[in-house]
């Protein structure tokens, strides 16, 4: 799942929306991740590989 999709779903969950077809475990996981993001514990700029696009240390 890309960051934009995650962010949209996370915001909906934080606002109390119900995601059709989502299992409770999935909704709880999204909520935990969104709360961690809000606390600054997750780098939302990282891509799906976990690499931070701002890190240019290995760029050639």
GROMACS .gro file of C-alpha atoms in nm:
model
   60
    1UNK     CA    1   0.000   0.000   0.000
    2UNK     CA    2   0.139   0.338  -0.091
    3UNK     CA    3   0.174   0.626   0.154
    4UNK     CA    4  -0.113   0.826   0.004
    5UNK     CA    5  -0.359   0.536   0.042
    6UNK     CA    6  -0.237   0.464   0.394
    7UNK     CA    7  -0.262   0.829   0.492
    8UNK     CA    8  -0.616   0.860   0.358
    9UNK     CA    9  -0.736   0.547   0.537
   10UNK     CA   10  -0.556   0.639   0.857
   11UNK     CA   11  -0.715   0.983   0.867
   12UNK     CA   12  -1.058   0.830   0.808
   13UNK     CA   13  -1.003   0.587   1.094
   14UNK     CA   14  -0.882   0.859   1.327
   15UNK     CA   15  -1.195   1.055   1.245
   16UNK     CA   16  -1.405   0.753   1.343
   17UNK     CA   17  -1.501   0.636   0.994
   18UNK     CA   18  -1.577   0.272   0.931
   19UNK     CA   19  -1.389   0.121   0.638
   20UNK     CA   20  -1.621  -0.124   0.456
   21UNK     CA   21  -1.477  -0.473   0.441
   22UNK     CA   22  -1.190  -0.397   0.680
   23UNK     CA   23  -1.131  -0.646   0.955
   24UNK     CA   24  -1.102  -0.518   1.310
   25UNK     CA   25  -0.734  -0.621   1.325
   26UNK     CA   26  -0.660  -0.424   1.008
   27UNK     CA   27  -0.841  -0.117   1.137
   28UNK     CA   28  -0.653  -0.136   1.468
   29UNK     CA   29  -0.321  -0.169   1.286
   30UNK     CA   30  -0.398   0.137   1.074
   31UNK     CA   31  -0.496   0.331   1.382
   32UNK     CA   32  -0.175   0.236   1.567
   33UNK     CA   33   0.035   0.335   1.266
   34UNK     CA   34  -0.149   0.663   1.225
   35UNK     CA   35  -0.106   0.745   1.593
   36UNK     CA   36   0.267   0.665   1.571
   37UNK     CA   37   0.287   0.891   1.266
   38UNK     CA   38   0.114   1.171   1.457
   39UNK     CA   39   0.368   1.135   1.738
   40UNK     CA   40   0.651   1.159   1.485
   41UNK     CA   41   0.763   0.798   1.537
   42UNK     CA   42   0.713   0.704   1.172
   43UNK     CA   43   0.882   0.872   0.877
   44UNK     CA   44   0.592   0.916   0.637
   45UNK     CA   45   0.834   1.028   0.365
   46UNK     CA   46   0.988   0.680   0.346
   47UNK     CA   47   0.888   0.480   0.043
   48UNK     CA   48   0.757   0.121   0.040
   49UNK     CA   49   1.110  -0.018   0.067
   50UNK     CA   50   1.158   0.173   0.389
   51UNK     CA   51   1.422   0.397   0.233
   52UNK     CA   52   1.402   0.764   0.313
   53UNK     CA   53   1.400   0.957  -0.016
   54UNK     CA   54   1.578   1.245   0.157
   55UNK     CA   55   1.878   1.022   0.231
   56UNK     CA   56   2.123   1.077  -0.052
   57UNK     CA   57   2.421   0.911   0.116
   58UNK     CA   58   2.418   0.621  -0.130
   59UNK     CA   59   2.322   0.824  -0.436
   60UNK     CA   60   2.575   0.813  -0.712
   0.00000   0.00000   0.00000
